[in-house]
Coordinates of C-alpha atoms in Angstrom, one line a residue:
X1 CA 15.1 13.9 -31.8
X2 CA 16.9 11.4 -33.5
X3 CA 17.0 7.9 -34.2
X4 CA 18.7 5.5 -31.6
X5 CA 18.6 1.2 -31.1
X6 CA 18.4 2.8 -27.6
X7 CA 14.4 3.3 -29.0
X8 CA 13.7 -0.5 -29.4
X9 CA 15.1 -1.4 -25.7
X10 CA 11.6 -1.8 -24.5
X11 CA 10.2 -3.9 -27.2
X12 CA 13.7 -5.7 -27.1
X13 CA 13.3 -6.6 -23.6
X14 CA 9.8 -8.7 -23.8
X15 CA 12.3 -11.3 -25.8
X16 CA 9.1 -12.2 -28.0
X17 CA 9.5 -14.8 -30.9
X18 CA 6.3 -13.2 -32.7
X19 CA 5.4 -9.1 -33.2
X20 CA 4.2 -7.8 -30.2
X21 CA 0.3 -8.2 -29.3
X22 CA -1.8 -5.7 -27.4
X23 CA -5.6 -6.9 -27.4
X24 CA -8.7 -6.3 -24.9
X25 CA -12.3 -5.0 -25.2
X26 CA -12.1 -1.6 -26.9
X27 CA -14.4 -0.3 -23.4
X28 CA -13.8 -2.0 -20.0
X29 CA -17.6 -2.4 -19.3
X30 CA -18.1 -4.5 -15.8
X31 CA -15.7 -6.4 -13.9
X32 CA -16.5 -9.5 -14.9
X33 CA -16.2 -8.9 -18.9
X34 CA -12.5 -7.7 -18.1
X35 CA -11.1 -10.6 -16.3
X36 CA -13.1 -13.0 -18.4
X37 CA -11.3 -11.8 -21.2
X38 CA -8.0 -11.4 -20.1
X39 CA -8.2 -15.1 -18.6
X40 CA -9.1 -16.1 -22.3
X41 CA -5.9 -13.9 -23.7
X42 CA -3.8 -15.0 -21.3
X43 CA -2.3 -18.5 -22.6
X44 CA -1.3 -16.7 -26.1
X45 CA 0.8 -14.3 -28.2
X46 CA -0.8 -11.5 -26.3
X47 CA 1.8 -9.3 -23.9
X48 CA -0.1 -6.6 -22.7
X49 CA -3.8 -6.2 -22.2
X50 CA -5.8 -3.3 -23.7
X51 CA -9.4 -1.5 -22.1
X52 CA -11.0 1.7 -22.7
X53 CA -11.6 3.3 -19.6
X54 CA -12.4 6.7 -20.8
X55 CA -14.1 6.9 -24.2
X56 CA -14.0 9.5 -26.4
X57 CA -17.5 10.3 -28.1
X58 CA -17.7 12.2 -31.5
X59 CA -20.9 13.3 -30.2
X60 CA -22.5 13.8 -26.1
X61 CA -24.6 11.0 -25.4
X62 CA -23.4 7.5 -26.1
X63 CA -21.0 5.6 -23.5
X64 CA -17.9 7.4 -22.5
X65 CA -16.4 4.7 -20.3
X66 CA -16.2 3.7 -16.3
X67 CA -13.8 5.6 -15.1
X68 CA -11.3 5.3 -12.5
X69 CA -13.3 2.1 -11.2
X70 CA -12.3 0.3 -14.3
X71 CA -8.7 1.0 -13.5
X72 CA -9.2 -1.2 -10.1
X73 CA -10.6 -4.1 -12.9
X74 CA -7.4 -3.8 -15.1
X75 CA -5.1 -3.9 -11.5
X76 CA -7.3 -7.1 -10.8
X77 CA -7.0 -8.5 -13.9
X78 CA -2.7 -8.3 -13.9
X79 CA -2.5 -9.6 -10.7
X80 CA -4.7 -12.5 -11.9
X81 CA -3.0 -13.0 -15.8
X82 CA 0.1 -11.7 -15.2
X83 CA -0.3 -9.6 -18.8
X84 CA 0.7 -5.9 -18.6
X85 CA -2.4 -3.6 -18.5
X86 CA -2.4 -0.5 -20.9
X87 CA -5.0 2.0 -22.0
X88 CA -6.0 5.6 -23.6
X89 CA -5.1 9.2 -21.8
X90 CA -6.6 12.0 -23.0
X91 CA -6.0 14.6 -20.2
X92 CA -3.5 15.2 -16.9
X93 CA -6.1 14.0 -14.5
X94 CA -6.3 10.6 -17.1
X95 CA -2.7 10.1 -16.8
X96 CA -1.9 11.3 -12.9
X97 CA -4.8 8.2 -12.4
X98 CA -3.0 5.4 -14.7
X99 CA 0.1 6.3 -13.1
X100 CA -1.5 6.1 -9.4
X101 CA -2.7 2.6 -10.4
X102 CA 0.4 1.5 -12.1
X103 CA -1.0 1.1 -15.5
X104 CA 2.0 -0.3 -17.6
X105 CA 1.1 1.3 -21.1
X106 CA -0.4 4.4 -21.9
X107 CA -1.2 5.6 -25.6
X108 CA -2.4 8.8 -26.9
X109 CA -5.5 8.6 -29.1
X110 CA -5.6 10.2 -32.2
X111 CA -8.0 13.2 -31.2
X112 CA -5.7 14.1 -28.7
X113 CA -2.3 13.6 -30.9
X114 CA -4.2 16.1 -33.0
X115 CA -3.9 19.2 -30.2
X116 CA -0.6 19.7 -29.7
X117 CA -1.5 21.7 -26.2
X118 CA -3.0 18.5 -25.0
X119 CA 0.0 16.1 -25.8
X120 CA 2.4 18.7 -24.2
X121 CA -0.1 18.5 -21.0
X122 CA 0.3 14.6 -20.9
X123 CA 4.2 14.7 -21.5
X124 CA 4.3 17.2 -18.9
X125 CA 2.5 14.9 -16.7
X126 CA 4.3 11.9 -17.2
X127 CA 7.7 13.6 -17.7
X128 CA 10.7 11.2 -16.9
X129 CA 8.2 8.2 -16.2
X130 CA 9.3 4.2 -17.1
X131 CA 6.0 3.6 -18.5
X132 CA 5.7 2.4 -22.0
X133 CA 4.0 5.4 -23.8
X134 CA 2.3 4.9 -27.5
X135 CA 1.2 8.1 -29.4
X136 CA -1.4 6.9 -32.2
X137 CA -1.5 9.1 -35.3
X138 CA -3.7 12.0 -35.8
X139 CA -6.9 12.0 -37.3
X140 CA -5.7 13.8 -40.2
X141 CA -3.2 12.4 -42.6
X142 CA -0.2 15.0 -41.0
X143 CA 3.0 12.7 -40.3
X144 CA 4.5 16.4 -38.6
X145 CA 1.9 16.6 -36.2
X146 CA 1.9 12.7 -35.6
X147 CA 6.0 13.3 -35.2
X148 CA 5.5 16.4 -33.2
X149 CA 3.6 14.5 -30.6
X150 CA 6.2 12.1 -30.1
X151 CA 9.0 14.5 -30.3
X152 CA 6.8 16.4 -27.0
X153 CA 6.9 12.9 -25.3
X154 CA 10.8 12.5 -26.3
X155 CA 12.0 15.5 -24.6
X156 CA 9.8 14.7 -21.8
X157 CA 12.4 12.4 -20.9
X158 CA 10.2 9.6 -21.8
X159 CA 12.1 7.1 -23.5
X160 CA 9.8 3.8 -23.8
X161 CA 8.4 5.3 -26.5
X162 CA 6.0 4.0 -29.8
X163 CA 3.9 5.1 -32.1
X164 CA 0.5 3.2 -33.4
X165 CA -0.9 3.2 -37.0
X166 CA -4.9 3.5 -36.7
X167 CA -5.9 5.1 -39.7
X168 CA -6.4 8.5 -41.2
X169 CA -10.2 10.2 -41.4
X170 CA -11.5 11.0 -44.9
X171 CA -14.5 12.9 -46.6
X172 CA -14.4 9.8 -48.9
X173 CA -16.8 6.2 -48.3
X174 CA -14.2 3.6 -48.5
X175 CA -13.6 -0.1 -47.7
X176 CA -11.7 1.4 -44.5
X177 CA -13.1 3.1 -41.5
X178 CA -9.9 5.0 -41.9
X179 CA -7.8 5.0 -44.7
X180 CA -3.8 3.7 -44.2
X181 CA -2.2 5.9 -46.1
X182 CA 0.6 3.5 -45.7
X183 CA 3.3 6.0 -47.1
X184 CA 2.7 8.2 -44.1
X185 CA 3.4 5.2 -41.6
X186 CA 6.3 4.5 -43.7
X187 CA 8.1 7.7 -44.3
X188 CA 7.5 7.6 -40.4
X189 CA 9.7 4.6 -40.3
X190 CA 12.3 6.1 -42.5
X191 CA 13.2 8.6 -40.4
X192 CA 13.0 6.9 -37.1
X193 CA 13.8 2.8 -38.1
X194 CA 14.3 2.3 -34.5
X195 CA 11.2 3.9 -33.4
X196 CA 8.5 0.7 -32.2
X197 CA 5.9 0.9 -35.1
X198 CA 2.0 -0.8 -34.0
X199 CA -1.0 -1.5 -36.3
X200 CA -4.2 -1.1 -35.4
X201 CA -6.4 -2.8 -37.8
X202 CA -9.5 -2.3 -35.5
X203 CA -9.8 1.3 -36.2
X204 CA -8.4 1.4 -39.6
X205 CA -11.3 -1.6 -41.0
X206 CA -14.1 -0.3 -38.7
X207 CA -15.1 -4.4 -40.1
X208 CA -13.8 -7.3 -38.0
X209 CA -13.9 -9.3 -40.8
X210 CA -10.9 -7.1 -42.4
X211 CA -8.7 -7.5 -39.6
X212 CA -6.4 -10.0 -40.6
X213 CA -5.8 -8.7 -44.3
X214 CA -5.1 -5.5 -42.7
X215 CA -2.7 -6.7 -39.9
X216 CA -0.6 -9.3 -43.0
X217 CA -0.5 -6.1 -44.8
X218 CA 1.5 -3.9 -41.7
X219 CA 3.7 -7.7 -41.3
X220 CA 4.7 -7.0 -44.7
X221 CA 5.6 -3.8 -44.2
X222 CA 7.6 -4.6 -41.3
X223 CA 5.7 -3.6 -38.6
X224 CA 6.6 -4.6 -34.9
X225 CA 3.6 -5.4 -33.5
X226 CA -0.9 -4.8 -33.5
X227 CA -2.9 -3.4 -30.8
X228 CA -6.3 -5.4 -32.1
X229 CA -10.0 -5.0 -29.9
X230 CA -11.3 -8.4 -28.5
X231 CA -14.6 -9.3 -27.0
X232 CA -16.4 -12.5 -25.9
X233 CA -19.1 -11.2 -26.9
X234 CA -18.4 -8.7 -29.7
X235 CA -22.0 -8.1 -31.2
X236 CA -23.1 -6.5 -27.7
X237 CA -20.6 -4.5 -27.0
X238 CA -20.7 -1.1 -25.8
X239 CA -18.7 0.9 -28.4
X240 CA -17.1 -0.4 -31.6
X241 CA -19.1 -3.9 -32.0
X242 CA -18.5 -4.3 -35.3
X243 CA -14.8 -4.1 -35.6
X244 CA -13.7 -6.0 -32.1
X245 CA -13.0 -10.0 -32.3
X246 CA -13.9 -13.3 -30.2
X247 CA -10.8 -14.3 -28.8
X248 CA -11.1 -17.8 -30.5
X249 CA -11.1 -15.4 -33.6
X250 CA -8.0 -13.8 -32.5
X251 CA -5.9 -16.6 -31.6
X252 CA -7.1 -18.1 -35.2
X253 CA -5.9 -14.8 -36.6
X254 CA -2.4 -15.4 -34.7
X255 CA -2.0 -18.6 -36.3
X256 CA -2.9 -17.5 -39.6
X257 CA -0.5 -14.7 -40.1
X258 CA 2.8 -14.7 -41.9
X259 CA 6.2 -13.4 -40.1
X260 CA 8.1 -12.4 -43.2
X261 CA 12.2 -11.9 -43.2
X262 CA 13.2 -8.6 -43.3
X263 CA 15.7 -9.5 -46.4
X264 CA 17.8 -12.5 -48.0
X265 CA 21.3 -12.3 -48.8
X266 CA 21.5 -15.9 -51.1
X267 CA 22.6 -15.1 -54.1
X268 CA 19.5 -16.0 -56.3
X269 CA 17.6 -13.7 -54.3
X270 CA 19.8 -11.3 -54.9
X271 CA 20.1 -11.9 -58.9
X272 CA 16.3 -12.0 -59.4
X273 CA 15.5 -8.9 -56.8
X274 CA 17.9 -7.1 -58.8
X275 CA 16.4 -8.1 -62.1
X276 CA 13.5 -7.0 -61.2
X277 CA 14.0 -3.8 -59.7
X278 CA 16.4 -2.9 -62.6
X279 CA 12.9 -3.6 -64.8
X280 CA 10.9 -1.3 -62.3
X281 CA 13.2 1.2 -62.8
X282 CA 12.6 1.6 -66.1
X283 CA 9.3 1.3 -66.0
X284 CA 9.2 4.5 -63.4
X285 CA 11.1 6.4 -65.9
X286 CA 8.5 5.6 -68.6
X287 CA 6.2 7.0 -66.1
X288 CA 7.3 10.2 -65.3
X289 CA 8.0 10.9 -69.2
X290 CA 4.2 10.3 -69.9
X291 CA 2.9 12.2 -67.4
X292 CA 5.1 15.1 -68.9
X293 CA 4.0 14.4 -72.0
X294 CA 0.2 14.3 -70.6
X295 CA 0.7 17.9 -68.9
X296 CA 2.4 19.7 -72.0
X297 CA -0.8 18.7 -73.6
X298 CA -2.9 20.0 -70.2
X299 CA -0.9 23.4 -70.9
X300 CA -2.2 23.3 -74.6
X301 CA -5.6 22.5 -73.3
X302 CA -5.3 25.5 -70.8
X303 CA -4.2 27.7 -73.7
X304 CA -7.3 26.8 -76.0
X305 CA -9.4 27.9 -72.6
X306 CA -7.9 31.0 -71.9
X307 CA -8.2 32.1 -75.6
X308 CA -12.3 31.1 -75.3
X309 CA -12.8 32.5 -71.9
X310 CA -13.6 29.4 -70.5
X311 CA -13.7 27.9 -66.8
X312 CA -10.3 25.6 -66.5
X313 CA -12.5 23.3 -64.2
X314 CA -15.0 21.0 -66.3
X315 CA -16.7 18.5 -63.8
X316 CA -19.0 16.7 -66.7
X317 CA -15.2 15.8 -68.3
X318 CA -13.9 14.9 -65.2
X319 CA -16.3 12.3 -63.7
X320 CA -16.3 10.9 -67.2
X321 CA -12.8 10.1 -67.3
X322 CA -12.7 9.5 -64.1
X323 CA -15.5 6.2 -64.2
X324 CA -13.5 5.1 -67.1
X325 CA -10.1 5.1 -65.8
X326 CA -11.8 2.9 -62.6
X327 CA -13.1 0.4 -65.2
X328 CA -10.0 0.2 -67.0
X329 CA -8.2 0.0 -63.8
X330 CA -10.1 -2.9 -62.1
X331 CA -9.3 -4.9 -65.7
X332 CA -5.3 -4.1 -65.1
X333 CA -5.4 -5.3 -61.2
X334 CA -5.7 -2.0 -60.0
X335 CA -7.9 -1.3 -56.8
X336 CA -10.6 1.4 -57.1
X337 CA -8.9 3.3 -54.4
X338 CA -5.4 3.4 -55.7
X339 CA -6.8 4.6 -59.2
X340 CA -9.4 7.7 -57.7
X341 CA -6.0 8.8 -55.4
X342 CA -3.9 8.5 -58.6
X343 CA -5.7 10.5 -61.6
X344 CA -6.8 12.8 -58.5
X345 CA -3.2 14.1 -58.1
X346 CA -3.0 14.0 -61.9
X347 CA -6.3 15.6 -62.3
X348 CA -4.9 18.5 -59.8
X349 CA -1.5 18.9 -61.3
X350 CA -3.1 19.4 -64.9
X351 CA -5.6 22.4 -63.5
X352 CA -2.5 24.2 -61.5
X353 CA -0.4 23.9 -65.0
X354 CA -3.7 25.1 -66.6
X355 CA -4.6 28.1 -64.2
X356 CA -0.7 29.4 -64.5
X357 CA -1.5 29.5 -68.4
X358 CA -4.6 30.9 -67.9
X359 CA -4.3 33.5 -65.1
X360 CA -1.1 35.2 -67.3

């Protein structure tokens, strides 16, 4: 698969001033909760209207949607907006419904992107359709797989094609539900530019009150648009209360946002962008030469092991250094996550140099 403007042709086509919007409950639950809110969403930024009509449960027991009865509410609820109606496929029988129903936007959720069997199934199923068709990333932080799934859908001969940023799944408590991983997203976007790029700050905050940080932050990274869950009445919902919005909150959201340009070409732009990239170059380079300074030292340190017989992994030293370097972090503007992630890969680096020394 490569890269083609040919990609953008669908999001092109909705001639939107703004990045594109998908919003709706995160579950279709009753009729009348799916055209009250897409009445409410209808006079605003959103194009396409989102429900959950099948709901994939971690574990057996809690609600796993209406079925094909809430694809009747979505078909009731387009006629009466006039907002495209999109929502998950898991399976062949999921996606042989939507299509029967005239769905407009289908996604793949990120359990499914994860089983490559299952996203060939759905491509098979939809093979050569006109429908817009989303693959969200996989639960694991694995751009290949995330690619593979849409390069199954590409040769499908399905061309309105996208892929949504929800988040990856970690051991780890965070502030996140799932973490970004933003570089994965944006190598993504390095090697398909062209390729219609979605945040979804629901699932990556898990918090409601997180979504408009999140959703500034993909902006800034020049994202094209956010799939975000909306409720009337959030608290009550039947899957994912804490993370879904009022509308009111969403349309406040809307206006609080910030479109960036992708560049400037003035000239004092220019000067002081160069300026200051010239400075960040240099300060990478000081970088680099200090972490090879640290890991000749981490080679000494594995040498002075070996020679004692001792274990190259020390956990009482390592959560030592590693509370310091958070303290000393937060005082330098660094976030808690960014610093754990960062002396992690340096912690791991200096035991591989260490366990070459040691295992000569």
């Amino acid at each position: 698969m490569e890269n083609k403007k040919e990609m953008r042709s669908w999001l092109n086509d909705f001639n939107l001033t703004h990045p594109l919007v998908i919003a709706g409950p995160c579950s279709a639950e009753t009729e009348e909760q799916v055209l009250k809110i897409a009445h409410e969403l209808k006079d605003s930024d959103v194009s396409i209207f989102r429900a959950g009509i099948w709901k994939p449960r971690t574990r057996p027991g809690g609600f796993e949607g209406v079925g094909e009865i809430g694809l009747k509410w979505l078909v009731k609820a387009k006629k009466e907006t006039g907002l495209l109606m999109g929502t998950e496929v898991a399976t062949a029988a999921h996606c042989k419904l939507a299509l029967e129903y005239d769905i407009d936007v289908l996604w793949v959720g990120a359990r499914t992107t994860a089983n490559p069997f299952a996203v060939q199934e759905i491509a098979d199923t939809l093979a050569g359709t006109d429908k817009i068709v989303l693959i969200k990333n996989p639960v694991n932080p694995d751009m290949a797989l995330w690619l593979g799934g849409v390069e199954r859908l590409y040769a499908a001969g399905i061309k309105k094609l996208g892929v949504i940023h929800r988040g990856f799944s970690t051991y780890e408590k965070t502030k996140y539900r799932n973490i970004p991983e933003w570089q994965i997203a944006i190598d993504l976007q390095n090697k398909f530019p062209d390729l219609p790029l979605i945040i979804d700050p629901s699932h990556i905050t898990g918090n409601r009150d997180m979504i408009l940080e999140v959703t500034q932050e993909a902006l800034n990274l020049n994202y094209d648009g956010m799939i975000i869950e909306t409720h009337t009445d959030p608290d009550n919902a039947w899957s994912d209360a804490a993370q879904q919005v009022t509308p009111d909150a969403l349309k406040q959201i809307f206006k609080d946002l910030r479109v960036r340009k992708q560049d400037d070409v003035s000239d004092e732009y220019t000067q002081k962008m160069n300026k200051l990239r010239a400075n960040i170059d240099v300060l990478d380079g000081n970088l680099l030469e200090l972490l090879g300074k640290r890991m000749k030292v981490a080679d000494q340190i594995g040498q002075v092991k070996k020679d004692a017989n001792v274990a190259v992994l020390q956990n009482t030293r390592w959560n030592e250094i590693l509370g310091k370097m958070i303290l000393e972090g937060e005082k330098k503007g660094l976030t808690e996550e960014f610093v754990l992630r960062m002396f992690k890969a340096i912690h791991q680096e200096s035991i591989g140099h260490q366990e070459k020394i040691v295992n000569v």
